[in-house]
PDB file of C-alpha atoms in Angstrom:
ATOM      1  CA  MET A  22     -45.968 -85.212  34.853  1.00 43.00           C
ATOM      2  CA  THR A  23     -45.182 -86.161  38.442  1.00 48.00           C
ATOM      3  CA  TYR A  24     -44.975 -89.635  39.943  1.00 48.00           C
ATOM      4  CA  GLU A  25     -48.319 -89.048  41.615  1.00 55.00           C
ATOM      5  CA  ASP A  26     -49.926 -88.204  38.264  1.00 65.00           C
ATOM      6  CA  GLU A  27     -48.636 -91.427  36.732  1.00 74.00           C
ATOM      7  CA  VAL A  28     -49.734 -93.484  39.736  1.00 81.00           C
ATOM      8  CA  ASP A  29     -53.236 -92.013  39.479  1.00 81.00           C
ATOM      9  CA  ASP A  30     -53.504 -93.212  35.876  1.00 85.00           C
ATOM     10  CA  TYR A  31     -54.010 -96.777  37.113  1.00 91.00           C
ATOM     11  CA  SER A  32     -56.593 -98.419  39.366  1.00 91.00           C
ATOM     12  CA  LEU A  33     -56.177-100.412  42.559  1.00 92.00           C
ATOM     13  CA  PRO A  34     -57.074-103.692  40.798  1.00 93.00           C
ATOM     14  CA  GLU A  35     -54.305-102.967  38.281  1.00 96.00           C
ATOM     15  CA  TYR A  36     -51.770-102.556  41.089  1.00 96.00           C
ATOM     16  CA  MET A  37     -53.082-105.756  42.642  1.00 95.00           C
ATOM     17  CA  VAL A  38     -52.422-107.592  39.364  1.00 97.00           C
ATOM     18  CA  LEU A  39     -48.908-106.142  39.121  1.00 98.00           C
ATOM     19  CA  ASP A  40     -48.250-107.271  42.689  1.00 97.00           C
ATOM     20  CA  ILE A  41     -49.485-110.801  41.997  1.00 97.00           C
ATOM     21  CA  LEU A  42     -47.380-111.061  38.822  1.00 98.00           C
ATOM     22  CA  ALA A  43     -44.267-109.760  40.586  1.00 96.00           C
ATOM     23  CA  ASP A  44     -43.789-113.323  41.897  1.00 94.00           C
ATOM     24  CA  GLY A  45     -43.694-114.805  38.390  1.00 96.00           C
ATOM     25  CA  PRO A  46     -45.833-115.686  35.377  1.00 96.00           C
ATOM     26  CA  LEU A  47     -49.355-117.029  35.843  1.00 96.00           C
ATOM     27  CA  TYR A  48     -52.371-117.903  33.772  1.00 94.00           C
ATOM     28  CA  ARG A  49     -55.220-115.384  33.900  1.00 91.00           C
ATOM     29  CA  SER A  50     -57.202-117.739  36.154  1.00 88.00           C
ATOM     30  CA  GLY A  51     -54.230-117.982  38.534  1.00 91.00           C
ATOM     31  CA  ILE A  52     -53.948-114.203  38.694  1.00 94.00           C
ATOM     32  CA  ILE A  53     -57.628-113.928  39.609  1.00 90.00           C
ATOM     33  CA  THR A  54     -57.395-116.707  42.214  1.00 89.00           C
ATOM     34  CA  LYS A  55     -54.316-115.218  43.910  1.00 93.00           C
ATOM     35  CA  ALA A  56     -55.750-111.697  43.822  1.00 92.00           C
ATOM     36  CA  ILE A  57     -58.942-112.890  45.510  1.00 89.00           C
ATOM     37  CA  GLY A  58     -56.870-114.697  48.112  1.00 90.00           C
ATOM     38  CA  LYS A  59     -54.795-111.620  48.916  1.00 94.00           C
ATOM     39  CA  TYR A  60     -57.247-108.789  48.195  1.00 92.00           C
ATOM     40  CA  GLY A  61     -60.671-110.447  48.345  1.00 85.00           C
ATOM     41  CA  ASP A  62     -61.894-108.116  51.066  1.00 85.00           C
ATOM     42  CA  LEU A  63     -61.258-105.110  48.787  1.00 88.00           C
ATOM     43  CA  ILE A  64     -62.576-106.326  45.421  1.00 84.00           C
ATOM     44  CA  ASP A  65     -65.879-107.634  44.173  1.00 73.00           C
ATOM     45  CA  HIS A  66     -65.804-111.345  43.449  1.00 70.00           C
ATOM     46  CA  GLY A  67     -68.080-114.307  43.409  1.00 68.00           C
ATOM     47  CA  PRO A  68     -68.519-117.852  42.193  1.00 65.00           C
ATOM     48  CA  TYR A  69     -67.893-118.705  38.557  1.00 64.00           C
ATOM     49  CA  ILE A  70     -67.912-121.984  36.624  1.00 59.00           C
ATOM     50  CA  TYR A  71     -64.466-123.092  37.785  1.00 62.00           C
ATOM     51  CA  GLY A  72     -64.094-121.213  41.039  1.00 63.00           C
ATOM     52  CA  GLU A  73     -64.006-117.644  42.308  1.00 66.00           C
ATOM     53  CA  TYR A  74     -64.005-114.867  39.715  1.00 64.00           C
ATOM     54  CA  SER A  75     -63.531-111.086  39.776  1.00 75.00           C
ATOM     55  CA  ASP A  76     -64.559-108.792  36.921  1.00 83.00           C
ATOM     56  CA  ASP A  77     -62.319-106.085  38.414  1.00 89.00           C
ATOM     57  CA  ILE A  78     -59.189-108.240  38.243  1.00 89.00           C
ATOM     58  CA  ASP A  79     -60.037-109.714  34.846  1.00 89.00           C
ATOM     59  CA  GLU A  80     -60.573-106.222  33.455  1.00 92.00           C
ATOM     60  CA  ALA A  81     -57.332-105.021  35.079  1.00 94.00           C
ATOM     61  CA  VAL A  82     -55.397-107.792  33.282  1.00 96.00           C
ATOM     62  CA  THR A  83     -56.899-106.706  29.959  1.00 95.00           C
ATOM     63  CA  ASP A  84     -56.144-103.027  30.630  1.00 95.00           C
ATOM     64  CA  LEU A  85     -52.550-103.707  31.704  1.00 96.00           C
ATOM     65  CA  MET A  86     -52.012-105.801  28.570  1.00 95.00           C
ATOM     66  CA  SER A  87     -53.293-102.994  26.376  1.00 95.00           C
ATOM     67  CA  CYS A  88     -50.997-100.377  27.970  1.00 92.00           C
ATOM     68  CA  GLY A  89     -47.956-102.647  27.800  1.00 93.00           C
ATOM     69  CA  ALA A  90     -47.336-103.191  31.520  1.00 95.00           C
ATOM     70  CA  ILE A  91     -47.808-106.972  31.272  1.00 97.00           C
ATOM     71  CA  ARG A  92     -47.550-109.433  28.400  1.00 96.00           C
ATOM     72  CA  TYR A  93     -47.866-113.071  27.489  1.00 95.00           C
ATOM     73  CA  LYS A  94     -44.712-114.966  28.343  1.00 93.00           C
ATOM     74  CA  ASP A  95     -43.109-116.330  25.205  1.00 84.00           C
ATOM     75  CA  ASP A  96     -43.337-119.981  26.223  1.00 76.00           C
ATOM     76  CA  HIS A  97     -46.489-120.864  24.235  1.00 78.00           C
ATOM     77  CA  LYS A  98     -48.372-121.808  27.399  1.00 82.00           C
ATOM     78  CA  GLY A  99     -50.527-118.686  27.760  1.00 89.00           C
ATOM     79  CA  ARG A 100     -48.984-117.453  30.983  1.00 96.00           C
ATOM     80  CA  ILE A 101     -48.793-113.723  31.653  1.00 97.00           C
ATOM     81  CA  GLU A 102     -45.805-111.883  33.105  1.00 97.00           C
ATOM     82  CA  VAL A 103     -45.008-108.369  34.248  1.00 97.00           C
ATOM     83  CA  ASN A 104     -42.436-106.466  32.201  1.00 96.00           C
ATOM     84  CA  ASP A 105     -40.078-103.602  33.051  1.00 94.00           C
ATOM     85  CA  TYR A 106     -42.765-100.946  32.630  1.00 93.00           C
ATOM     86  CA  GLY A 107     -45.095-102.851  34.962  1.00 95.00           C
ATOM     87  CA  ARG A 108     -42.344-103.156  37.570  1.00 95.00           C
ATOM     88  CA  HIS A 109     -41.734 -99.417  37.214  1.00 93.00           C
ATOM     89  CA  LEU A 110     -45.428 -98.719  37.870  1.00 94.00           C
ATOM     90  CA  LEU A 111     -45.459-100.949  40.934  1.00 95.00           C
ATOM     91  CA  THR A 112     -42.372 -99.177  42.310  1.00 94.00           C
ATOM     92  CA  LEU A 113     -44.011 -95.786  41.733  1.00 92.00           C
ATOM     93  CA  PHE A 114     -47.119 -96.998  43.556  1.00 91.00           C
ATOM     94  CA  ILE A 115     -45.062 -98.055  46.571  1.00 91.00           C
ATOM     95  CA  ASP A 116     -42.832 -94.968  46.594  1.00 89.00           C
ATOM     96  CA  SER A 117     -45.596 -92.405  46.119  1.00 83.00           C
ATOM     97  CA  GLY A 118     -47.475 -93.243  49.336  1.00 76.00           C
ATOM     98  CA  PRO A 119     -48.660 -92.961  52.008  1.00 79.00           C
ATOM     99  CA  TYR A 120     -52.203 -92.332  50.834  1.00 78.00           C
ATOM    100  CA  ASP A 121     -53.583 -90.573  53.882  1.00 72.00           C
ATOM    101  CA  GLU A 122     -56.901 -89.616  52.335  1.00 73.00           C
ATOM    102  CA  ASP A 123     -57.712 -93.039  50.847  1.00 79.00           C
ATOM    103  CA  ASP A 124     -57.702 -96.007  53.197  1.00 88.00           C
ATOM    104  CA  GLU A 125     -58.044 -98.678  50.483  1.00 89.00           C
ATOM    105  CA  TRP A 126     -55.007 -97.398  48.564  1.00 88.00           C
ATOM    106  CA  GLU A 127     -52.946 -97.492  51.754  1.00 90.00           C
ATOM    107  CA  ILE A 128     -54.165-101.013  52.610  1.00 92.00           C
ATOM    108  CA  VAL A 129     -53.183-102.276  49.148  1.00 92.00           C
ATOM    109  CA  ARG A 130     -49.838-100.463  49.342  1.00 91.00           C
ATOM    110  CA  GLY A 131     -49.167-102.149  52.701  1.00 91.00           C
ATOM    111  CA  ARG A 132     -49.991-105.603  51.308  1.00 92.00           C
ATOM    112  CA  VAL A 133     -47.801-105.030  48.248  1.00 93.00           C
ATOM    113  CA  MET A 134     -44.893-104.253  50.564  1.00 91.00           C
ATOM    114  CA  GLU A 135     -45.404-107.410  52.690  1.00 86.00           C
TER     115      GLU A 135
END
């Protein structure tokens, strides 16, 4: 398996979540809020009971939890953090570009590197 194969196993919203969590642990609602702030032009989102909401980001959090790239921080507050595997995936995403044939992937890659 090459780096590119592993990178292709994950979606753009999943890389967005890894990027957001690279700055430190957040609650699921905080992840969604920050992702909309940084990537709102690239993901579907809309109003929800307590603010903006994105199914894509919420689903990405669930998927990354199930594959072991992120986890609940052991502080009994419900915050989520990226682990070593998640950091590895984010590094692969950055290092495997540029994505000449897919503009959105390259836009996200550029924002991750900011």
